[in-house]
Amino acid sequence: MNILILGGGGREHALAWAVLQNPKCDRLIVAPGNAGIAQIAECSNIDILDNTEILDFCEENSISFIIVGPEAPLENGVVDMLTEAGFLAFGPRQAAARLESSKSFTKEVCDACSAPTAAWARFTEAADAHAYIDRTGAPIVVKADGLAAGKGVIVAMSEQEAHNAIDDILGGAFGAAGSSVVIEEFMEGEEASLFVLCDGTDTLVVGTAQDHKRIGEGDTGPNTGGMGAYSPAPVLTDTVLAAAMDQIVNPTIAEMARRGTPYTGVLYAGLMIEDGRPRLVEYNVRFGDPECQVLMMRLGGQALDLMLACAEGKLAEMRVNWAPDHAMTVVLAAKGYPETTEKGSVIKGLDALKEDAFHMMFHAGTGTRDGQVIATGGRVLNATGRGATLQEARDRAYALADAVDWPDGVFRRDIGWRALG
Ligand code: AMP
Ligand code: GLY
């Protein structure tokens, strides 16, 4: 079959790499792709936020299956458009994608199905929000209600920080995403991510992971899109996982179906675990980036069968063929990320890397200039390793990261510190 993947980051490189291992894939096109993806698949420059252009492209190229990587096309209704035109697509429809695009919507759904999460309140008037902080005190978490490219969350350790965050958000610092503010109880504990395929009715766990959001070693400094991840997440033991499915994910799926907006695609539950009890931090309606890289490294070609069954509503028939393995990915970022990103520096040594089922250098923000690979974004490469133990996966990932000749790149040396002890 002919398959189209929408997106051009490390997540989509990993998806493409896994899909190509499945003999069902005859032709793979990725839009827009990147320099690494271009080495294994065709790339197209169609506008992934233009649903009509995508539809025309699918018709012209006899596409049988569309996998949507990032949230923006999902929020833009690409799956609604494709499904109504008779195409099979992986991802939620627009109404279900609200689980990521509106934080207050997610909180209402959690309340309706009694899923454990932080206590919360929503405000559109700054005076009311400030008064709420005066009553609750700090630490407290202040969030722009809408999609703010991962930047609209302020974990305020003092009341002053919380007041400032309210003024920033309602004052327009995040545009329309900040027309209302959600204020949440600060949850203590250890974070982990759970990835679950959903076909509207049935669910299937496809992996757990932990990422490192902070730029600096020891998890310090500003938040980023993620500087590294590993799978599985040791904190999500079988018991905690079962509790998260029974109390959070399955009730959410049932509530979404009850509302007439069934959830399909991958649901990414960000969890906070304290004393063995999971609570929901947030949902995303897509694979995490870089978490997808470690999940695909572990799933390989079966990922396509799982995503197809998910889109066809046949998840009940599927099982994941788990290997007792571990994977780790280390993000190589351009110097200055996340504040500024210097683009255009040349990356050498990629052709000489040993890549196989245990070592993969996924590209995130790369392009080509005069036949050379150059950095085009903040997060640029994902050195990914798989092994029988997390230590082995780590050693393989870092061996790849160290083998790249890119003086303008930086990466953390301590990915996995919590799990490796
Ligand atoms: P989000 O974009 O909602 O995932 O928030 C980004 C990060 O902020 C999360 O990964 C957590 O580390 C932190 N965070 C968000 N909400 C809370 C909360 N209620 N309590 C503690 N930390 C939170
Ligand atoms: N790595 C976090 C995310 O994809 O949202």
mmCIF file of N, CA and C and ligand atoms in Angstrom, residues 103 118 141 143 150 153 155 184-188 191 213 223 272 281-282, ligand 1:
data_model
loop_
_atom_site.group_PDB
_atom_site.id
_atom_site.type_symbol
_atom_site.label_atom_id
_atom_site.label_comp_id
_atom_site.label_asym_id
_atom_site.label_seq_id
_atom_site.Cartn_x
_atom_site.Cartn_y
_atom_site.Cartn_z
ATOM 1 N N LYS A 103 -7.101 22.775 27.530
ATOM 2 C CA LYS A 103 -6.828 22.191 28.850
ATOM 3 C C LYS A 103 -8.090 22.139 29.701
ATOM 4 N N ALA A 118 -5.279 16.938 38.958
ATOM 5 C CA ALA A 118 -5.135 18.049 39.903
ATOM 6 C C ALA A 118 -6.434 18.850 39.979
ATOM 7 N N VAL A 141 0.072 25.869 39.684
ATOM 8 C CA VAL A 141 0.414 25.796 38.256
ATOM 9 C C VAL A 141 -0.570 26.629 37.447
ATOM 10 N N LYS A 143 -1.751 27.858 33.613
ATOM 11 C CA LYS A 143 -1.631 27.412 32.212
ATOM 12 C C LYS A 143 -2.513 28.232 31.283
ATOM 13 N N GLY A 150 3.698 24.177 23.712
ATOM 14 C CA GLY A 150 4.397 23.622 24.866
ATOM 15 C C GLY A 150 4.940 24.666 25.834
ATOM 16 N N VAL A 153 2.748 26.751 30.089
ATOM 17 C CA VAL A 153 2.575 26.210 31.443
ATOM 18 C C VAL A 153 3.614 26.822 32.373
ATOM 19 N N VAL A 155 4.913 26.608 36.197
ATOM 20 C CA VAL A 155 4.861 25.992 37.516
ATOM 21 C C VAL A 155 5.390 27.058 38.478
ATOM 22 N N GLU A 184 -4.102 25.216 38.369
ATOM 23 C CA GLU A 184 -4.176 23.851 38.892
ATOM 24 C C GLU A 184 -3.376 23.693 40.171
ATOM 25 N N GLU A 185 -3.849 22.805 40.989
ATOM 26 C CA GLU A 185 -3.102 22.339 42.164
ATOM 27 C C GLU A 185 -1.737 21.822 41.703
ATOM 28 N N PHE A 186 -0.693 22.098 42.430
ATOM 29 C CA PHE A 186 0.644 21.577 42.119
ATOM 30 C C PHE A 186 0.730 20.134 42.604
ATOM 31 N N MET A 187 1.016 19.218 41.684
ATOM 32 C CA MET A 187 1.118 17.802 42.064
ATOM 33 C C MET A 187 2.576 17.425 42.274
ATOM 34 N N GLU A 188 2.838 16.682 43.328
ATOM 35 C CA GLU A 188 4.181 16.155 43.594
ATOM 36 C C GLU A 188 4.255 14.752 43.004
ATOM 37 N N GLU A 191 7.055 11.910 37.083
ATOM 38 C CA GLU A 191 6.266 11.926 35.833
ATOM 39 C C GLU A 191 6.642 10.778 34.918
ATOM 40 N N LYS A 213 12.475 17.077 30.158
ATOM 41 C CA LYS A 213 11.988 18.313 29.533
ATOM 42 C C LYS A 213 12.963 19.476 29.659
ATOM 43 N N ASN A 223 12.314 24.794 30.249
ATOM 44 C CA ASN A 223 11.670 23.657 29.595
ATOM 45 C C ASN A 223 11.920 23.684 28.088
ATOM 46 N N MET A 272 1.400 11.824 36.659
ATOM 47 C CA MET A 272 2.212 12.109 37.842
ATOM 48 C C MET A 272 1.938 10.963 38.813
ATOM 49 N N VAL A 281 -1.657 14.503 34.305
ATOM 50 C CA VAL A 281 -1.147 15.871 34.153
ATOM 51 C C VAL A 281 -1.782 16.487 32.909
ATOM 52 N N GLU A 282 -1.713 15.760 31.811
ATOM 53 C CA GLU A 282 -2.282 16.267 30.560
ATOM 54 C C GLU A 282 -2.396 15.127 29.564
HETATM 55 P P1 AMP B 1 1.956 20.247 30.316
HETATM 56 O O1 AMP B 1 2.300 21.061 29.086
HETATM 57 O O2 AMP B 1 0.571 20.421 30.809
HETATM 58 O O3 AMP B 1 2.457 18.847 30.234
HETATM 59 O O4 AMP B 1 2.898 20.819 31.457
HETATM 60 C C1 AMP B 1 4.290 20.844 31.302
HETATM 61 C C2 AMP B 1 4.936 20.348 32.550
HETATM 62 O O5 AMP B 1 4.542 21.150 33.647
HETATM 63 C C3 AMP B 1 4.526 18.937 32.946
HETATM 64 O O6 AMP B 1 5.252 17.970 32.278
HETATM 65 C C4 AMP B 1 4.823 18.970 34.423
HETATM 66 O O7 AMP B 1 6.207 18.796 34.663
HETATM 67 C C5 AMP B 1 4.441 20.353 34.817
HETATM 68 N N1 AMP B 1 3.063 20.390 35.318
HETATM 69 C C6 AMP B 1 1.931 20.626 34.610
HETATM 70 N N2 AMP B 1 0.841 20.569 35.400
HETATM 71 C C7 AMP B 1 1.288 20.282 36.644
HETATM 72 C C8 AMP B 1 0.659 20.108 37.902
HETATM 73 N N3 AMP B 1 -0.662 20.258 38.065
HETATM 74 N N4 AMP B 1 1.446 19.820 38.972
HETATM 75 C C9 AMP B 1 2.784 19.716 38.846
HETATM 76 N N5 AMP B 1 3.437 19.882 37.687
HETATM 77 C C10 AMP B 1 2.705 20.164 36.585
#
